[in-house]
């Protein structure tokens, strides 16, 4: 009974301190259990999931804002009241995720629905994005159909580009959108 109390006390101390320790706990049957606590728990911090993005509008005004891993460029822009149009409200969820050259996972979602959130992403950022998040045929069609004069190889729809940690520091150019007062 006394050894059980000592074992419980050692276990509580090991867990409370959080120090890397090893406590041996005896049980009635005589079996021995070894418990190892970690020295420090590594919890995800805000820094680990924060991605800074610099938006540059058609007038050359720059603003650097934080976004979270997993958000789209459109989500980040809307969260910080940056003028990036979205006719569909950002409803175009990603339909596929490229994991490797051989494996592209099909996901749920309608894909791109409009062309308003057109952005231009300079190299090398666009190359990093294309490696893991290639543009779909529908995205290419929308860009070519509605942005013939301005669409380039660096053009993407903001709702289709999801932030990853390796995009920290990325710059995004927002071209002048279509007139808002047209009937």
PDB file of C-alpha atoms in Angstrom:
ATOM      1  CA  UNK A   1       0.000   0.000   0.000  1.00  0.00           C
ATOM      2  CA  UNK A   2       2.825   2.381   0.877  1.00  0.00           C
ATOM      3  CA  UNK A   3       4.590   1.637  -2.406  1.00  0.00           C
ATOM      4  CA  UNK A   4       1.386   2.424  -4.322  1.00  0.00           C
ATOM      5  CA  UNK A   5       1.152   5.813  -2.587  1.00  0.00           C
ATOM      6  CA  UNK A   6       4.798   6.548  -3.347  1.00  0.00           C
ATOM      7  CA  UNK A   7       4.253   5.564  -6.960  1.00  0.00           C
ATOM      8  CA  UNK A   8       1.223   7.866  -7.268  1.00  0.00           C
ATOM      9  CA  UNK A   9       3.195  10.714  -5.698  1.00  0.00           C
ATOM     10  CA  UNK A  10       6.093  10.167  -8.126  1.00  0.00           C
ATOM     11  CA  UNK A  11       3.668  10.094 -11.043  1.00  0.00           C
ATOM     12  CA  UNK A  12       1.993  13.344  -9.953  1.00  0.00           C
ATOM     13  CA  UNK A  13       5.373  15.050  -9.571  1.00  0.00           C
ATOM     14  CA  UNK A  14       6.533  13.885 -12.988  1.00  0.00           C
ATOM     15  CA  UNK A  15       3.356  15.119 -14.650  1.00  0.00           C
ATOM     16  CA  UNK A  16       3.176  18.385 -12.690  1.00  0.00           C
ATOM     17  CA  UNK A  17       6.753  19.404 -13.322  1.00  0.00           C
ATOM     18  CA  UNK A  18       6.652  18.361 -16.940  1.00  0.00           C
ATOM     19  CA  UNK A  19      10.327  17.521 -16.656  1.00  0.00           C
ATOM     20  CA  UNK A  20      11.763  14.571 -18.489  1.00  0.00           C
ATOM     21  CA  UNK A  21      11.690  11.974 -15.809  1.00  0.00           C
ATOM     22  CA  UNK A  22      11.158   8.315 -15.357  1.00  0.00           C
ATOM     23  CA  UNK A  23       8.977   6.992 -12.568  1.00  0.00           C
ATOM     24  CA  UNK A  24       8.598   3.348 -11.760  1.00  0.00           C
ATOM     25  CA  UNK A  25       5.149   2.416 -10.605  1.00  0.00           C
ATOM     26  CA  UNK A  26       4.566  -0.886  -8.788  1.00  0.00           C
ATOM     27  CA  UNK A  27       1.294  -2.736  -9.000  1.00  0.00           C
ATOM     28  CA  UNK A  28      -0.159  -5.418  -6.752  1.00  0.00           C
ATOM     29  CA  UNK A  29       0.749  -8.131  -9.214  1.00  0.00           C
ATOM     30  CA  UNK A  30       4.366  -7.069  -8.993  1.00  0.00           C
ATOM     31  CA  UNK A  31       4.556  -5.899 -12.623  1.00  0.00           C
ATOM     32  CA  UNK A  32       6.526  -2.730 -13.202  1.00  0.00           C
ATOM     33  CA  UNK A  33       5.331   0.075 -15.485  1.00  0.00           C
ATOM     34  CA  UNK A  34       7.713   2.735 -16.678  1.00  0.00           C
ATOM     35  CA  UNK A  35       6.280   6.204 -17.293  1.00  0.00           C
ATOM     36  CA  UNK A  36       8.273   8.763 -19.202  1.00  0.00           C
ATOM     37  CA  UNK A  37       7.183  12.387 -19.253  1.00  0.00           C
ATOM     38  CA  UNK A  38       8.486  14.768 -21.864  1.00  0.00           C
ATOM     39  CA  UNK A  39      10.699  17.668 -20.830  1.00  0.00           C
ATOM     40  CA  UNK A  40       8.633  20.223 -22.694  1.00  0.00           C
ATOM     41  CA  UNK A  41       5.476  19.784 -24.599  1.00  0.00           C
ATOM     42  CA  UNK A  42       5.685  21.444 -27.940  1.00  0.00           C
ATOM     43  CA  UNK A  43       2.397  23.107 -28.528  1.00  0.00           C
ATOM     44  CA  UNK A  44       1.573  24.780 -31.795  1.00  0.00           C
ATOM     45  CA  UNK A  45       2.010  28.494 -31.437  1.00  0.00           C
ATOM     46  CA  UNK A  46       0.455  31.292 -33.426  1.00  0.00           C
ATOM     47  CA  UNK A  47       3.840  31.835 -35.057  1.00  0.00           C
ATOM     48  CA  UNK A  48       3.780  28.277 -36.413  1.00  0.00           C
ATOM     49  CA  UNK A  49       0.557  28.866 -38.345  1.00  0.00           C
ATOM     50  CA  UNK A  50       0.962  32.530 -39.280  1.00  0.00           C
ATOM     51  CA  UNK A  51       1.870  33.487 -42.830  1.00  0.00           C
ATOM     52  CA  UNK A  52       2.598  37.128 -43.688  1.00  0.00           C
ATOM     53  CA  UNK A  53       1.310  38.220 -47.083  1.00  0.00           C
ATOM     54  CA  UNK A  54       1.970  41.577 -48.744  1.00  0.00           C
ATOM     55  CA  UNK A  55      -0.898  42.735 -50.947  1.00  0.00           C
ATOM     56  CA  UNK A  56      -0.074  45.379 -53.563  1.00  0.00           C
ATOM     57  CA  UNK A  57      -2.980  47.089 -55.310  1.00  0.00           C
ATOM     58  CA  UNK A  58      -3.076  48.536 -58.837  1.00  0.00           C
ATOM     59  CA  UNK A  59      -1.964  51.937 -57.488  1.00  0.00           C
ATOM     60  CA  UNK A  60       1.141  50.441 -55.867  1.00  0.00           C
ATOM     61  CA  UNK A  61      -0.097  50.710 -52.276  1.00  0.00           C
ATOM     62  CA  UNK A  62       1.293  47.901 -50.112  1.00  0.00           C
ATOM     63  CA  UNK A  63      -0.055  46.346 -46.968  1.00  0.00           C
ATOM     64  CA  UNK A  64       1.425  43.356 -45.159  1.00  0.00           C
ATOM     65  CA  UNK A  65      -1.075  41.335 -43.167  1.00  0.00           C
ATOM     66  CA  UNK A  66      -1.003  38.040 -41.279  1.00  0.00           C
ATOM     67  CA  UNK A  67      -2.976  35.050 -42.462  1.00  0.00           C
ATOM     68  CA  UNK A  68      -3.288  31.507 -41.177  1.00  0.00           C
ATOM     69  CA  UNK A  69      -2.115  28.318 -42.814  1.00  0.00           C
ATOM     70  CA  UNK A  70      -5.116  26.851 -44.650  1.00  0.00           C
ATOM     71  CA  UNK A  71      -6.807  30.157 -45.447  1.00  0.00           C
ATOM     72  CA  UNK A  72      -7.204  31.273 -49.039  1.00  0.00           C
ATOM     73  CA  UNK A  73      -5.729  34.546 -50.277  1.00  0.00           C
ATOM     74  CA  UNK A  74      -9.301  35.789 -50.677  1.00  0.00           C
ATOM     75  CA  UNK A  75     -10.103  34.929 -47.030  1.00  0.00           C
ATOM     76  CA  UNK A  76      -7.038  36.832 -45.814  1.00  0.00           C
ATOM     77  CA  UNK A  77      -7.841  39.869 -47.968  1.00  0.00           C
ATOM     78  CA  UNK A  78     -11.458  39.970 -46.775  1.00  0.00           C
ATOM     79  CA  UNK A  79     -10.422  39.471 -43.141  1.00  0.00           C
ATOM     80  CA  UNK A  80      -8.244  42.603 -43.374  1.00  0.00           C
ATOM     81  CA  UNK A  81     -10.668  44.694 -45.496  1.00  0.00           C
ATOM     82  CA  UNK A  82      -8.395  44.644 -48.533  1.00  0.00           C
ATOM     83  CA  UNK A  83     -10.263  45.341 -51.753  1.00  0.00           C
ATOM     84  CA  UNK A  84     -10.254  42.033 -53.558  1.00  0.00           C
ATOM     85  CA  UNK A  85     -13.551  41.460 -55.323  1.00  0.00           C
ATOM     86  CA  UNK A  86     -15.425  38.192 -55.002  1.00  0.00           C
ATOM     87  CA  UNK A  87     -18.601  37.860 -57.038  1.00  0.00           C
ATOM     88  CA  UNK A  88     -19.353  34.446 -55.529  1.00  0.00           C
ATOM     89  CA  UNK A  89     -18.365  35.421 -51.991  1.00  0.00           C
ATOM     90  CA  UNK A  90     -15.409  33.076 -52.090  1.00  0.00           C
ATOM     91  CA  UNK A  91     -17.684  30.089 -52.555  1.00  0.00           C
ATOM     92  CA  UNK A  92     -15.292  28.369 -54.906  1.00  0.00           C
ATOM     93  CA  UNK A  93     -13.701  25.808 -52.640  1.00  0.00           C
ATOM     94  CA  UNK A  94     -10.688  23.850 -53.803  1.00  0.00           C
ATOM     95  CA  UNK A  95     -11.661  20.647 -55.618  1.00  0.00           C
ATOM     96  CA  UNK A  96      -8.290  18.924 -55.639  1.00  0.00           C
ATOM     97  CA  UNK A  97      -5.082  18.870 -53.645  1.00  0.00           C
ATOM     98  CA  UNK A  98      -1.840  17.752 -55.241  1.00  0.00           C
ATOM     99  CA  UNK A  99       0.239  15.697 -52.816  1.00  0.00           C
ATOM    100  CA  UNK A 100       2.840  14.465 -55.298  1.00  0.00           C
ATOM    101  CA  UNK A 101       3.372  13.937 -59.021  1.00  0.00           C
ATOM    102  CA  UNK A 102       1.393  10.702 -58.821  1.00  0.00           C
ATOM    103  CA  UNK A 103      -1.283  11.551 -56.265  1.00  0.00           C
ATOM    104  CA  UNK A 104      -3.908  14.265 -56.562  1.00  0.00           C
ATOM    105  CA  UNK A 105      -6.661  13.978 -53.964  1.00  0.00           C
ATOM    106  CA  UNK A 106     -10.220  14.852 -54.983  1.00  0.00           C
ATOM    107  CA  UNK A 107     -11.918  17.078 -52.418  1.00  0.00           C
ATOM    108  CA  UNK A 108     -15.445  18.357 -52.072  1.00  0.00           C
ATOM    109  CA  UNK A 109     -16.361  21.796 -53.366  1.00  0.00           C
ATOM    110  CA  UNK A 110     -17.602  23.549 -56.454  1.00  0.00           C
ATOM    111  CA  UNK A 111     -14.246  24.835 -57.527  1.00  0.00           C
ATOM    112  CA  UNK A 112     -13.889  28.368 -58.854  1.00  0.00           C
ATOM    113  CA  UNK A 113     -17.243  30.037 -59.566  1.00  0.00           C
ATOM    114  CA  UNK A 114     -16.325  33.533 -60.721  1.00  0.00           C
ATOM    115  CA  UNK A 115     -13.334  35.497 -61.952  1.00  0.00           C
ATOM    116  CA  UNK A 116     -13.374  38.542 -59.673  1.00  0.00           C
ATOM    117  CA  UNK A 117     -10.642  37.506 -57.216  1.00  0.00           C
ATOM    118  CA  UNK A 118      -7.925  37.567 -59.901  1.00  0.00           C
ATOM    119  CA  UNK A 119      -4.441  38.115 -58.450  1.00  0.00           C
ATOM    120  CA  UNK A 120      -0.922  38.012 -59.861  1.00  0.00           C
ATOM    121  CA  UNK A 121       1.777  36.265 -57.892  1.00  0.00           C
ATOM    122  CA  UNK A 122       5.436  36.898 -58.797  1.00  0.00           C
ATOM    123  CA  UNK A 123       8.129  34.258 -59.148  1.00  0.00           C
ATOM    124  CA  UNK A 124       9.362  32.319 -57.190  1.00  0.00           C
ATOM    125  CA  UNK A 125       6.097  32.309 -55.186  1.00  0.00           C
ATOM    126  CA  UNK A 126       3.984  31.214 -58.143  1.00  0.00           C
ATOM    127  CA  UNK A 127       6.309  28.257 -58.728  1.00  0.00           C
ATOM    128  CA  UNK A 128       5.959  27.188 -55.100  1.00  0.00           C
ATOM    129  CA  UNK A 129       2.176  27.394 -55.404  1.00  0.00           C
ATOM    130  CA  UNK A 130       2.003  25.546 -58.738  1.00  0.00           C
ATOM    131  CA  UNK A 131       4.040  22.655 -57.292  1.00  0.00           C
ATOM    132  CA  UNK A 132       1.401  21.799 -54.667  1.00  0.00           C
ATOM    133  CA  UNK A 133      -1.691  23.687 -55.866  1.00  0.00           C
ATOM    134  CA  UNK A 134      -1.855  23.633 -59.656  1.00  0.00           C
ATOM    135  CA  UNK A 135      -4.617  25.653 -61.298  1.00  0.00           C
ATOM    136  CA  UNK A 136      -7.593  23.649 -62.520  1.00  0.00           C
ATOM    137  CA  UNK A 137      -8.944  23.781 -66.078  1.00  0.00           C
ATOM    138  CA  UNK A 138     -11.953  25.738 -64.794  1.00  0.00           C
ATOM    139  CA  UNK A 139      -9.668  28.340 -63.195  1.00  0.00           C
ATOM    140  CA  UNK A 140      -7.690  28.714 -66.443  1.00  0.00           C
ATOM    141  CA  UNK A 141     -10.929  29.085 -68.420  1.00  0.00           C
ATOM    142  CA  UNK A 142     -12.281  31.793 -66.111  1.00  0.00           C
ATOM    143  CA  UNK A 143      -9.029  33.759 -66.203  1.00  0.00           C
ATOM    144  CA  UNK A 144      -8.665  33.531 -69.991  1.00  0.00           C
ATOM    145  CA  UNK A 145     -12.321  34.340 -70.665  1.00  0.00           C
ATOM    146  CA  UNK A 146     -12.590  37.376 -68.392  1.00  0.00           C
ATOM    147  CA  UNK A 147      -9.035  38.680 -68.095  1.00  0.00           C
ATOM    148  CA  UNK A 148      -7.697  38.147 -71.649  1.00  0.00           C
ATOM    149  CA  UNK A 149      -5.657  41.343 -71.624  1.00  0.00           C
ATOM    150  CA  UNK A 150      -4.255  40.977 -68.119  1.00  0.00           C
ATOM    151  CA  UNK A 151      -4.010  37.237 -67.462  1.00  0.00           C
ATOM    152  CA  UNK A 152      -0.451  35.914 -67.383  1.00  0.00           C
ATOM    153  CA  UNK A 153       1.276  32.718 -66.283  1.00  0.00           C
ATOM    154  CA  UNK A 154       1.417  34.320 -62.820  1.00  0.00           C
ATOM    155  CA  UNK A 155      -2.368  34.831 -62.635  1.00  0.00           C
ATOM    156  CA  UNK A 156      -4.470  32.879 -60.153  1.00  0.00           C
ATOM    157  CA  UNK A 157      -7.832  33.238 -58.462  1.00  0.00           C
ATOM    158  CA  UNK A 158      -7.416  34.260 -54.824  1.00  0.00           C
ATOM    159  CA  UNK A 159     -10.041  31.760 -53.651  1.00  0.00           C
ATOM    160  CA  UNK A 160      -7.977  28.887 -55.078  1.00  0.00           C
ATOM    161  CA  UNK A 161      -4.617  29.659 -53.450  1.00  0.00           C
ATOM    162  CA  UNK A 162      -4.367  28.247 -49.936  1.00  0.00           C
ATOM    163  CA  UNK A 163      -1.683  29.534 -47.596  1.00  0.00           C
ATOM    164  CA  UNK A 164       1.076  27.200 -46.473  1.00  0.00           C
ATOM    165  CA  UNK A 165       3.984  28.020 -44.172  1.00  0.00           C
ATOM    166  CA  UNK A 166       6.447  28.097 -47.085  1.00  0.00           C
ATOM    167  CA  UNK A 167       4.500  31.059 -48.561  1.00  0.00           C
ATOM    168  CA  UNK A 168       5.440  33.305 -45.622  1.00  0.00           C
ATOM    169  CA  UNK A 169       6.534  36.676 -47.027  1.00  0.00           C
ATOM    170  CA  UNK A 170       4.717  36.223 -50.338  1.00  0.00           C
ATOM    171  CA  UNK A 171       3.706  39.254 -52.391  1.00  0.00           C
ATOM    172  CA  UNK A 172       0.368  39.353 -54.203  1.00  0.00           C
ATOM    173  CA  UNK A 173      -0.581  41.944 -56.833  1.00  0.00           C
ATOM    174  CA  UNK A 174      -4.261  42.852 -57.116  1.00  0.00           C
ATOM    175  CA  UNK A 175      -5.053  44.196 -60.599  1.00  0.00           C
ATOM    176  CA  UNK A 176      -7.713  46.850 -61.099  1.00  0.00           C
ATOM    177  CA  UNK A 177     -11.044  45.019 -61.097  1.00  0.00           C
ATOM    178  CA  UNK A 178     -13.960  45.432 -63.462  1.00  0.00           C
ATOM    179  CA  UNK A 179     -16.111  48.550 -63.016  1.00  0.00           C
ATOM    180  CA  UNK A 180     -18.488  48.105 -60.102  1.00  0.00           C
ATOM    181  CA  UNK A 181     -21.161  50.498 -61.381  1.00  0.00           C
ATOM    182  CA  UNK A 182     -21.992  48.706 -64.649  1.00  0.00           C
ATOM    183  CA  UNK A 183     -25.598  47.488 -64.990  1.00  0.00           C
TER     184      UNK A 183
END
